[in-house]
Amino acid sequence: MNVNGIATRTIAPLPDCSGVIIIDQTRLPFRYELRTLRGLSDVAEAISTMRVRGAPLTGATAAYGVALAMNEGVDLDLACATLVATRPTAVNLAWALTRMKSALAPLPAGERRAAAWLEAAAICAEDVEVNRAIGRHGAALIGVAAKNKAGPVNVLTHCNAGWLATVDWGTALAPVYAAFDAGIPLHVWVDETRPRNQGASLTAWELKQHGVPHTIVADNAGGHLMQHGRVDLCIVGTDRTAANGDVANKIGTYLKALAAHDNGVPFYVALPGSTIDWSLADGRAIPIEERRPEEVTCMTGETTAGEVVTVRVTPAGSPAANPAFDVTPARLVTGLITECGVCAASREGLLSLYPGRG
Amino acid sequence: MNVNGIATRTIAPLPDCSGVIIIDQTRLPFRYELRTLRGLSDVAEAISTMRVRGAPLTGATAAYGVALAMNEGVDLDLACATLVATRPTAVNLAWALTRMKSALAPLPAGERRAAAWLEAAAICAEDVEVNRAIGRHGAALIGVAAKNKAGPVNVLTHCNAGWLATVDWGTALAPVYAAFDAGIPLHVWVDETRPRNQGASLTAWELKQHGVPHTIVADNAGGHLMQHGRVDLCIVGTDRTAANGDVANKIGTYLKALAAHDNGVPFYVALPGSTIDWSLADGRAIPIEERRPEEVTCMTGETTAGEVVTVRVTPAGSPAANPAFDVTPARLVTGLITECGVCAASREGLLSLYPGRG
């Protein structure tokens, strides 16, 4: 998607394969800075400090980390072990590293370097195509909504499942970009998504850069907007999808799904097939990460003098809790938007798109 | 309630009636500062800049503003006109000023000063008694919950309807303080309440000062906590209650009511009878204030160096919307806790406690 009017991806290799360029996402939305990673340790640091984040992008970056390790002559197993330890809970990270290992391990040492760069590029290209397909299927839903009303289609989203979380297009925002690029009038309500503010900082930034009309709201506002007919549909992402269509996504997603259900607003979840966990009968068994209380008690922003500072917004000594995800039951989900098409949030629905699984 | 171990009220006259002491709530939770208001202009400034806030406390402060105006020999009508203009939307403000005017206007000029101080004190004393009664009725509900479980009763609240919003006790928190003081083990989940953060800054501060166990959470977390049985009941306040039991309260209240309903968690609304608007058949006609977008885009906090600063947390130029209240339909409200007792959230329920109204 566009940054400063130029089509941009979150990650790209240098033409001579001596390094990989990323957007330093820890600096957004206050600074737009590219950063060149030149070796395995650079990549490990970038993933663990969340300069790159989002499951698909983390996997793609790790794949390039293996390629850079091959440049440096680092042992393949050691490189993968180093990278997998950077974010132990991210599923795509382990998946990308397993794939790199399978592609490289059978090759003679002298051929691994070139193969690694090709395989990492293939992982990125596949991510883009999967997301583009999600965008195509989801844009059709936005197009239908546009035909049934005057004025722009109002889409509400939560957290950041945009192109910054992937190599390009995003998951939940892929339908928005596809519809916008096709000229369908739309406007996005951006939940700020406390406590980490991915909506206010990342989603708003990427929509603004691409020129998509949007408005940031407190997470508290979505129910009121739906009560007053100001939301036509919701689209969110998911970190893990159970085989029955229950979805685990950023904390607060469940509350928006309840409000959508109460007001007859369609609630869609966009996902690549890789996030479906066929081993889970339902969402109750999905483990919910409890993160640091400082994400609730502190916030980072820019002063009027242009300085980026972190401040504590709570009384000194008041404790805080920080569950990072919640589970939205399939009964509240209107449909799942995947690279294979749109289906009901149910075992039957998923099996209709992914036959032979489960 | 207690501050630094000492029973404290939000407002108190000096013994010689030369001024009124308030807590400067714009400095909380980072600084606890008392401020003496010595004249009409001091009071008008304190209300309009929200050094005092909360409908009951605003009314009480305005009453003392009239008393200070009498000290200064200011005309009664002029004093009331000045004060009513400070926060044009607050109902209690107009109510308190009408009451002061009714009490003073019939008196000879020489008797108004002494009468004004007595009437303002009476308004404060009545507020305390109303809230104490709400606390007594609500504490009984917490007591029942305590008998049905091991460990502390977990109460979730939204925004600040605590003693800082009133003269003492609060509305939604009055039952919490009454139960806590009675030795019932409890713990409060405090919604931070974006965008103005009244939960994280005021509710957490006053609970901490009184010694009530509590934990701050992002507004997004409440649904997840309820799904996992970690909330026994919700108690919130209301800014206006329609005759059918619909309640307008701080934005985001509706989302918590939906989650409580979906998980079988009792959802109570605490209110003094004065917030019932018998002229409204239901909540749909309640006007919803749209506040400045800067409340969403900026946050104030304390740096590690102890400096209190305001930072922008969104991309420069991204627009924000800021509806301040939402309406929770009566069907989602388990009961209304009033100074007259607990009733169903319905016209019949309200009429059972306030016969002859409506």
XYZ file of C-alpha atoms in Angstrom:
716
model
C 0.000 0.000 0.000
C 1.076 3.634 -0.331
C 3.391 5.622 1.924
C 3.953 9.230 0.875
C 2.277 8.322 -2.418
C 4.614 5.399 -3.185
C 3.568 1.725 -3.209
C 5.428 0.213 -0.283
C 5.844 -3.183 1.390
C 6.731 -3.796 5.006
C 9.854 -5.762 4.075
C 12.097 -5.997 1.015
C 15.573 -7.437 0.286
C 18.346 -5.207 -1.030
C 19.004 -5.921 -4.719
C 22.403 -7.499 -3.922
C 20.987 -9.624 -1.089
C 23.315 -7.992 1.425
C 20.488 -6.897 3.681
C 16.740 -6.501 4.228
C 14.893 -3.212 4.611
C 12.041 -2.929 7.123
C 9.835 -0.135 8.439
C 10.705 0.406 12.119
C 7.179 0.070 13.496
C 8.195 1.009 17.040
C 8.657 4.574 15.740
C 5.156 4.854 14.187
C 3.014 6.915 14.020
C 5.394 9.685 15.105
C 8.345 8.820 12.841
C 8.518 6.928 9.530
C 11.929 5.316 9.480
C 13.319 2.538 7.313
C 15.973 0.294 8.819
C 18.378 -2.083 7.100
C 18.966 -5.446 8.775
C 22.375 -6.844 7.744
C 22.701 -10.037 9.742
C 21.014 -12.657 11.922
C 21.435 -10.633 15.108
C 19.805 -7.572 13.516
C 16.778 -9.679 12.579
C 16.515 -11.307 15.999
C 16.618 -7.873 17.627
C 14.026 -6.429 15.223
C 11.547 -9.236 15.937
C 12.026 -9.357 19.701
C 11.707 -5.582 20.117
C 8.705 -5.546 17.741
C 10.243 -3.263 15.113
C 8.358 -5.776 12.950
C 5.157 -7.333 14.346
C 2.041 -9.063 13.080
C 2.167 -12.841 12.655
C 2.600 -12.961 8.836
C 5.274 -10.243 8.803
C 7.125 -11.841 11.710
C 7.307 -15.102 9.767
C 8.504 -13.371 6.602
C 11.165 -11.459 8.521
C 12.405 -14.638 10.186
C 12.736 -16.262 6.744
C 14.989 -13.410 5.646
C 16.853 -13.831 8.923
C 17.789 -17.339 7.802
C 18.925 -15.945 4.440
C 21.132 -13.354 6.174
C 22.516 -16.100 8.428
C 23.482 -18.044 5.296
C 25.338 -14.903 4.067
C 27.276 -14.953 7.319
C 28.004 -18.678 7.182
C 26.005 -19.365 10.357
C 24.876 -22.956 10.911
C 21.257 -23.494 9.729
C 20.046 -25.135 12.961
C 21.669 -22.455 15.095
C 20.092 -19.700 12.971
C 16.614 -21.224 13.274
C 17.006 -21.812 17.019
C 18.053 -18.188 17.508
C 15.100 -16.853 15.536
C 12.413 -19.112 16.993
C 13.355 -17.904 20.477
C 12.623 -14.228 19.650
C 8.814 -14.463 20.042
C 8.054 -17.915 21.440
C 4.275 -17.633 21.042
C 3.994 -16.560 17.385
C 2.796 -19.501 15.291
C 3.860 -18.083 11.896
C 7.416 -17.660 13.119
C 7.845 -21.382 13.764
C 6.003 -22.209 10.545
C 8.281 -20.019 8.400
C 11.425 -21.396 10.031
C 10.291 -24.998 9.576
C 9.668 -24.235 5.935
C 13.090 -22.648 5.472
C 14.745 -25.621 7.166
C 12.890 -28.133 4.980
C 13.941 -26.252 1.850
C 17.588 -25.795 2.824
C 18.598 -28.807 4.905
C 18.662 -31.273 1.954
C 20.941 -28.971 -0.089
C 24.748 -28.978 -0.134
C 26.138 -26.120 1.982
C 27.257 -24.185 -1.077
C 23.756 -23.969 -2.513
C 21.916 -22.948 0.637
C 22.595 -19.224 0.456
C 20.960 -18.633 -2.934
C 18.106 -21.008 -2.111
C 17.434 -19.189 1.169
C 16.902 -15.837 -0.562
C 14.583 -17.459 -3.087
C 12.561 -19.264 -0.431
C 12.162 -16.139 1.728
C 10.989 -14.202 -1.327
C 8.509 -16.992 -2.089
C 7.093 -16.834 1.454
C 6.583 -13.082 1.035
C 5.006 -13.433 -2.406
C 2.577 -16.083 -1.137
C 1.580 -13.869 1.808
C 0.778 -11.042 -0.592
C -1.320 -13.313 -2.831
C -3.273 -14.798 0.093
C -4.059 -11.318 1.396
C -4.969 -10.042 -2.062
C -7.499 -12.900 -2.340
C -8.946 -12.048 1.102
C -9.244 -8.483 -0.146
C -11.081 -9.533 -3.300
C -13.633 -11.664 -1.421
C -14.149 -9.058 1.303
C -14.434 -6.133 -1.115
C -17.422 -7.879 -2.692
C -19.204 -7.682 0.689
C -18.395 -3.968 0.965
C -19.636 -3.514 -2.608
C -22.989 -5.082 -1.716
C -23.283 -2.766 1.297
C -22.524 0.225 -0.969
C -25.372 -0.702 -3.324
C -27.841 -0.769 -0.429
C -27.192 2.747 0.849
C -26.449 6.322 -0.101
C -23.064 7.713 0.930
C -19.937 5.887 2.012
C -19.947 2.416 3.578
C -18.878 2.700 7.223
C -16.549 -0.132 8.253
C -15.469 -0.533 11.893
C -12.211 -2.326 12.675
C -10.335 -3.170 15.869
C -6.571 -3.369 16.392
C -4.248 -3.522 13.367
C -4.799 -6.300 10.868
C -3.582 -4.056 8.060
C -0.691 -4.246 5.652
C 1.735 -3.317 8.438
C 0.995 -6.709 10.045
C 1.712 -8.570 6.790
C 3.950 -8.086 3.762
C 1.194 -6.168 1.947
C -2.619 -5.672 1.917
C -3.249 -6.984 5.437
C -6.067 -9.314 6.444
C -8.993 -7.311 7.914
C -7.948 -4.206 5.954
C -7.330 -6.013 2.637
C -11.067 -5.759 1.761
C -10.967 -2.042 2.667
C -8.000 -1.356 0.376
C -9.438 -3.465 -2.435
C -12.804 -1.692 -2.223
C -11.180 1.739 -1.913
C -8.902 1.114 -4.903
C -11.980 -0.021 -6.862
C -13.622 3.328 -6.178
C -16.262 2.156 -3.700
C -16.952 5.085 -1.312
C -16.087 4.059 2.229
C -15.017 5.346 5.626
C -13.332 3.397 8.445
C -14.034 3.769 12.174
C -10.698 2.967 13.815
C -10.893 1.640 17.394
C -7.865 3.035 19.185
C -7.355 -0.446 20.728
C -6.073 0.090 24.226
C -3.791 -0.730 25.817
C -1.194 -0.935 23.005
C -3.076 1.507 20.739
C -2.453 -0.422 17.522
C -5.555 1.142 15.999
C -4.724 4.754 16.840
C -1.051 4.387 15.984
C -0.794 1.809 13.161
C -4.216 1.419 11.504
C -4.864 5.169 11.400
C -1.344 5.775 10.060
C -1.585 3.259 7.236
C -5.107 4.337 6.222
C -4.012 7.971 6.200
C -0.948 7.180 4.090
C -3.083 5.330 1.541
C -5.674 8.111 1.537
C -8.561 6.076 2.999
C -11.079 8.259 4.901
C -11.131 7.251 8.572
C -11.915 8.470 12.087
C -10.289 7.313 15.322
C -12.647 6.553 18.217
C -12.162 5.324 21.771
C -12.856 1.595 22.091
C -15.889 2.569 24.156
C -17.611 4.333 21.239
C -18.394 1.470 18.816
C -21.589 0.286 20.500
C -23.066 3.787 20.447
C -22.131 4.209 16.762
C -23.884 0.933 15.928
C -26.997 1.895 17.922
C -27.254 4.985 15.733
C -26.815 3.217 12.364
C -23.361 4.684 11.811
C -21.618 1.319 11.198
C -22.535 -0.796 8.135
C -20.204 -3.687 8.851
C -17.322 -4.710 11.103
C -14.203 -6.482 9.858
C -11.524 -7.673 12.271
C -8.616 -10.099 12.115
C -7.891 -13.157 14.235
C -4.805 -14.611 15.858
C -6.210 -18.119 16.059
C -9.430 -19.644 14.711
C -10.882 -22.798 16.288
C -12.347 -25.518 14.071
C -15.895 -24.428 15.010
C -15.318 -20.814 13.934
C -14.636 -19.305 17.377
C -11.945 -16.640 16.979
C -9.281 -15.314 19.345
C -8.408 -11.731 18.531
C -7.201 -8.586 20.299
C -8.878 -7.874 23.642
C -12.178 -6.032 23.132
C -13.151 -7.775 19.895
C -15.822 -9.760 21.774
C -17.494 -6.536 22.997
C -17.799 -5.222 19.431
C -19.188 -8.544 18.245
C -21.855 -8.362 20.984
C -22.802 -4.825 19.920
C -22.926 -5.797 16.243
C -25.192 -8.739 17.067
C -27.450 -6.561 19.228
C -27.856 -4.026 16.411
C -28.026 -6.315 13.377
C -24.660 -5.118 12.022
C -22.725 -7.802 10.053
C -19.554 -8.860 11.876
C -16.872 -10.436 9.666
C -13.524 -11.941 10.588
C -10.786 -12.005 7.915
C -8.120 -14.691 8.078
C -5.660 -16.702 6.053
C -6.309 -20.453 6.287
C -3.014 -20.789 8.164
C -4.564 -19.312 11.335
C -7.141 -22.116 11.606
C -6.211 -24.485 14.416
C -8.014 -27.666 13.388
C -6.922 -29.342 16.635
C -9.155 -27.031 18.713
C -12.823 -28.057 18.832
C -13.776 -24.604 20.109
C -12.222 -21.384 21.384
C -12.377 -22.166 25.087
C -9.009 -23.921 24.989
C -7.164 -21.026 23.334
C -4.607 -19.750 25.847
C -4.897 -16.003 26.530
C -1.630 -14.162 27.004
C -1.415 -11.869 30.046
C 0.939 -9.017 29.202
C 2.830 -6.449 31.295
C 0.653 -4.055 33.371
C 2.833 -1.164 32.150
C 1.017 -1.342 28.808
C -2.101 -0.192 30.703
C -0.487 2.222 33.151
C 1.789 4.003 30.647
C 1.326 5.605 27.243
C 3.757 6.900 24.639
C 3.080 10.002 22.597
C 4.556 13.131 21.107
C 4.750 16.452 22.944
C 3.956 19.734 21.201
C 7.738 20.213 21.060
C 7.980 17.058 18.911
C 9.589 14.896 21.578
C 8.349 11.285 21.931
C 7.914 10.478 25.627
C 6.251 7.839 27.816
C 4.015 8.931 30.672
C 2.203 7.091 33.473
C -1.543 7.762 33.299
C -2.640 5.980 36.508
C -2.085 6.636 40.215
C 1.345 5.490 41.407
C 0.931 2.058 42.959
C -2.517 1.169 41.599
C -2.243 -2.332 40.100
C -3.352 -3.104 36.519
C -4.207 -6.312 34.653
C -3.629 -6.785 30.932
C -5.223 -9.761 29.177
C -4.175 -9.348 25.523
C -6.835 -11.331 23.651
C -10.403 -12.479 24.028
C -12.435 -15.178 22.329
C -15.464 -14.259 20.224
C -17.865 -17.200 19.940
C -18.815 -18.246 16.401
C -22.499 -17.477 17.123
C -21.627 -13.753 16.998
C -19.657 -13.957 13.719
C -21.584 -13.320 10.494
C -18.920 -14.877 8.266
C -15.240 -15.691 7.830
C -13.415 -14.027 4.919
C -10.548 -16.265 3.756
C -8.304 -16.499 0.706
C -10.629 -19.293 -0.510
C -13.846 -17.286 -0.174
C -16.401 -16.349 2.482
C -17.978 -19.027 4.709
C -20.132 -19.396 7.792
C -18.281 -19.370 11.126
C -18.793 -23.072 11.751
C -17.058 -26.414 11.234
C -19.248 -27.041 8.175
C -18.475 -23.586 6.805
C -14.725 -24.004 7.198
C -14.776 -27.536 5.750
C -16.633 -26.227 2.676
C -13.580 -24.060 1.888
C -10.873 -26.379 3.251
C -12.215 -29.880 2.425
C -10.443 -32.831 3.959
C -9.185 -30.868 6.973
C -10.304 -31.196 10.582
C -14.068 8.711 52.374
C -10.412 8.555 53.402
C -7.459 10.439 51.925
C -4.109 9.703 53.577
C -6.060 7.950 56.310
C -8.288 10.951 57.118
C -12.057 11.117 56.430
C -12.402 13.735 53.704
C -15.150 15.403 51.701
C -14.790 16.930 48.254
C -15.942 20.341 49.474
C -16.100 22.110 52.839
C -16.623 25.708 53.983
C -13.998 27.445 56.097
C -15.193 27.788 59.713
C -15.541 31.554 59.357
C -17.435 31.288 56.034
C -14.746 33.324 54.263
C -14.085 30.634 51.668
C -14.663 27.068 50.505
C -12.008 24.363 50.256
C -12.071 21.930 47.309
C -9.810 19.178 46.006
C -8.366 20.339 42.672
C -9.425 17.303 40.620
C -7.580 18.464 37.499
C -4.352 17.609 39.332
C -5.376 14.029 40.224
C -4.076 11.357 40.255
C -0.611 12.893 40.055
C -0.995 15.619 42.688
C -3.355 15.913 45.692
C -3.899 19.616 46.147
C -6.529 21.479 48.137
C -7.612 24.872 46.855
C -9.490 27.635 48.647
C -12.178 29.468 46.667
C -12.726 32.955 48.100
C -15.261 34.525 45.755
C -17.782 34.064 42.973
C -15.156 34.263 40.224
C -13.035 31.572 41.910
C -16.058 29.235 41.948
C -17.001 29.950 38.332
C -13.432 29.205 37.249
C -13.264 25.993 39.303
C -16.470 24.634 37.755
C -15.742 25.632 34.161
C -12.199 24.215 34.231
C -13.461 21.072 36.000
C -11.384 21.435 39.155
C -14.688 20.139 40.557
C -16.794 17.827 38.372
C -19.527 15.231 38.773
C -23.120 16.451 38.675
C -23.838 16.393 42.459
C -20.540 18.055 43.376
C -20.966 20.695 40.666
C -24.351 21.599 42.141
C -22.986 21.758 45.677
C -20.078 23.942 44.587
C -22.398 26.329 42.755
C -24.477 26.646 45.926
C -21.372 27.746 47.824
C -20.622 30.076 44.922
C -23.873 31.888 45.702
C -22.865 32.064 49.373
C -19.491 33.588 48.465
C -21.262 36.043 46.152
C -23.404 37.116 49.125
C -20.174 37.715 51.102
C -19.061 40.001 48.286
C -22.380 41.822 48.046
C -22.986 40.606 44.490
C -26.584 40.714 43.237
C -28.322 37.328 43.617
C -29.593 37.130 40.030
C -26.213 38.118 38.633
C -24.465 35.502 40.787
C -26.826 32.742 39.617
C -26.546 33.821 35.970
C -22.750 33.736 36.194
C -22.706 30.267 37.758
C -25.311 28.633 35.504
C -23.233 29.621 32.457
C -20.154 27.708 33.631
C -21.370 24.253 32.516
C -24.560 24.801 30.539
C -25.431 21.082 30.245
C -25.227 19.995 33.895
C -28.718 19.480 35.321
C -27.718 19.579 38.987
C -26.077 22.964 38.529
C -29.347 24.598 37.460
C -31.233 22.670 40.120
C -28.950 23.853 42.941
C -29.056 27.454 41.747
C -32.857 27.429 41.484
C -33.005 26.115 45.022
C -30.637 28.790 46.336
C -32.640 31.481 44.582
C -35.933 30.197 46.005
C -34.461 30.202 49.503
C -32.823 33.630 49.326
C -34.997 35.792 47.064
C -37.844 36.198 49.580
C -35.421 37.346 52.305
C -34.377 40.926 53.087
C -30.891 41.648 51.694
C -29.351 41.704 55.167
C -30.406 38.122 55.913
C -29.359 36.512 52.658
C -25.698 35.987 53.504
C -26.237 33.820 56.572
C -29.108 31.961 54.893
C -26.960 31.205 51.830
C -24.299 29.439 53.871
C -26.961 27.399 55.665
C -28.734 26.425 52.435
C -25.472 25.384 50.711
C -24.577 23.261 53.730
C -28.045 21.684 53.625
C -27.610 20.785 49.936
C -24.310 19.078 50.780
C -25.746 17.244 53.777
C -28.679 15.951 51.727
C -26.320 14.740 48.988
C -24.338 12.788 51.572
C -27.488 11.212 53.034
C -28.893 10.233 49.629
C -25.586 8.586 48.700
C -25.282 6.870 52.066
C -28.724 5.335 51.475
C -27.704 4.175 47.979
C -24.667 2.613 49.622
C -26.748 0.790 52.205
C -29.127 -0.700 49.620
C -26.302 -1.642 47.220
C -24.099 -3.129 49.937
C -26.853 -5.619 50.666
C -26.540 -6.897 47.076
C -22.771 -7.241 47.476
C -23.362 -9.033 50.767
C -25.612 -11.591 49.059
C -22.950 -12.167 46.397
C -20.348 -12.678 49.143
C -22.450 -15.395 50.770
C -22.661 -17.307 47.481
C -18.923 -17.606 46.841
C -15.527 -18.116 48.418
C -13.089 -15.215 48.231
C -13.724 -11.558 47.509
C -16.707 -10.304 45.513
C -15.461 -8.870 42.217
C -17.287 -5.672 41.257
C -16.681 -4.024 37.868
C -17.304 -0.305 37.461
C -16.985 2.169 34.597
C -16.015 5.845 34.764
C -16.064 7.656 38.110
C -19.297 7.652 40.048
C -17.369 7.716 43.307
C -17.179 10.167 46.173
C -15.109 12.549 44.051
C -18.202 13.117 41.872
C -20.355 13.914 44.909
C -19.844 15.451 48.348
C -19.150 12.024 49.848
C -19.775 8.280 49.238
C -20.521 8.579 45.503
C -23.329 6.768 43.714
C -21.981 3.611 42.010
C -19.145 3.360 44.538
C -21.293 4.053 47.618
C -22.251 0.340 47.821
C -18.572 -0.585 47.462
C -17.518 1.687 50.332
C -20.443 0.584 52.506
C -19.677 -3.110 51.921
C -15.925 -2.583 52.399
C -16.438 -0.667 55.640
C -18.738 -3.484 56.800
C -15.916 -5.978 56.313
C -17.290 -7.754 53.230
C -14.280 -8.963 51.207
C -14.344 -7.346 47.767
C -12.200 -6.266 44.842
C -13.041 -3.696 42.158
C -12.183 -3.967 38.446
C -11.705 -0.345 37.361
C -12.326 0.368 33.658
C -9.827 3.040 32.672
C -12.677 4.799 30.791
C -11.173 6.329 27.697
C -11.011 8.933 26.485
C -10.984 11.062 29.652
C -9.646 8.243 31.853
C -11.887 8.977 34.825
C -11.558 5.352 35.942
C -7.776 5.144 35.774
C -7.242 8.591 37.254
C -10.116 9.243 39.696
C -11.765 5.917 40.598
C -8.435 4.146 41.098
C -7.122 7.071 43.150
C -10.091 7.244 45.505
C -10.269 3.457 45.982
C -6.541 3.358 46.715
C -6.828 6.199 49.228
C -9.637 4.405 51.057
C -7.747 1.102 50.942
C -10.205 -0.787 48.715
C -8.486 -3.562 46.689
C -8.777 -2.787 42.964
C -7.191 -3.422 39.579
C -7.223 -1.083 36.578
C -8.048 -2.680 33.217
C -8.407 -1.352 29.676
C -12.055 -0.815 28.736
C -11.608 -3.693 26.281
C -10.962 -6.258 29.045
C -14.329 -6.454 30.842
C -16.021 -8.886 28.446
C -13.140 -11.340 28.727
C -13.169 -11.097 32.530
C -16.907 -11.846 32.568
C -16.492 -14.812 30.181
C -14.065 -16.298 32.692
C -16.237 -15.812 35.796
C -14.008 -13.071 37.190
C -16.790 -10.495 37.656
C -19.601 -11.115 40.167
C -21.536 -7.938 39.511
C -21.277 -4.597 37.714
C -22.300 -1.271 39.273
C -22.218 1.938 37.245
C -23.710 5.407 37.598
C -25.988 7.314 35.251
C -26.201 10.889 34.058
C -29.848 10.668 33.123
C -32.440 7.918 33.605
C -35.524 7.732 31.374
C -38.908 6.896 32.880
C -38.699 3.330 31.466
C -35.324 2.615 33.110
C -33.068 3.268 30.092
C -29.886 4.935 31.358
C -27.461 7.354 29.726
C -24.003 6.974 31.179
C -20.370 7.382 30.127
C -19.557 6.063 26.657
C -18.838 2.313 26.766
C -21.348 1.477 29.514
C -23.617 -0.175 26.914
C -20.816 -2.574 25.859
C -20.337 -3.746 29.447
C -24.077 -4.206 29.896
C -24.140 -6.404 26.763
C -21.275 -8.523 28.089
C -22.903 -8.836 31.517
C -26.152 -9.955 29.890
C -24.333 -12.467 27.665
C -22.584 -14.004 30.679
C -25.352 -13.886 33.293
C -23.546 -11.262 35.396
C -25.888 -8.889 37.310
C -25.657 -5.319 35.981
C -26.804 -2.614 38.419
C -27.103 1.128 37.929
C -26.897 3.360 41.028
C -28.650 6.715 40.997
C -30.232 9.383 43.148
C -33.887 9.963 42.268
C -32.934 13.415 41.012
C -31.390 11.927 37.838
C -34.709 10.412 36.726
C -36.154 12.398 33.841
C -39.846 11.532 34.064
C -40.513 13.491 30.877
C -38.577 10.988 28.762
C -40.544 7.864 27.815
C -37.307 6.078 26.861
C -33.607 6.712 26.365
C -33.691 7.333 22.632
C -34.430 11.028 23.099
C -31.508 11.651 25.459
C -29.128 14.034 23.665
C -25.559 12.703 23.465
C -22.817 15.277 23.869
C -20.034 15.184 21.269
C -16.856 16.413 22.931
C -13.516 17.705 21.603
C -11.473 15.210 19.507
C -8.374 16.195 21.486
C -9.665 14.086 24.382
C -9.117 11.050 22.111
C -5.935 12.157 20.377
C -4.080 13.417 23.475
C -3.337 12.021 26.921
C -1.920 13.556 30.079
C 0.427 11.684 32.365
C 3.508 11.900 34.521
C 7.034 11.318 33.241
C 9.566 9.324 35.241
C 11.067 12.720 36.149
C 7.762 13.636 37.839
C 6.666 16.164 35.238
C 2.984 16.158 34.189
C 2.792 16.499 30.389
C 0.232 16.052 27.596
C 1.171 14.002 24.540
C -0.544 13.253 21.231
C -0.976 9.487 20.789
C -2.370 9.435 17.223
C -0.895 10.266 13.812
C -0.792 14.017 13.125
C -3.847 14.884 11.063
C -5.912 11.722 11.628
C -9.409 12.851 12.668
C -11.119 11.568 15.821
C -14.719 11.489 17.032
C -15.710 11.673 20.690
C -19.283 10.839 21.695
C -19.270 11.189 25.494
C -22.232 9.044 26.550
C -24.241 6.075 25.361
C -27.658 4.756 26.268
C -28.039 1.331 27.880
C -31.525 -0.069 27.308
C -33.431 -1.125 30.422
C -33.625 -4.739 29.153
C -29.870 -5.063 29.943
C -30.140 -3.599 33.465
C -30.687 -6.052 36.331
C -31.798 -3.375 38.763
C -31.632 0.275 39.772
C -30.108 1.099 43.178
C -31.619 4.314 44.519
C -31.794 6.092 47.859
C -35.288 4.598 48.222
C -34.245 0.999 47.586
C -33.579 -1.342 44.654
C -36.114 -1.697 41.841
C -36.495 -3.193 38.378
C -35.330 -1.006 35.488
C -38.841 -0.259 34.277
C -41.585 2.327 34.636
C -43.351 0.017 37.103
C -40.150 -0.475 39.066
C -39.449 3.240 39.328
C -43.038 4.062 40.231
C -42.897 1.499 43.050
C -40.162 3.617 44.688
C -41.343 7.046 43.553
C -45.153 6.741 43.603
C -47.159 9.524 42.021
C -44.370 10.524 39.615
C -44.356 10.072 35.841
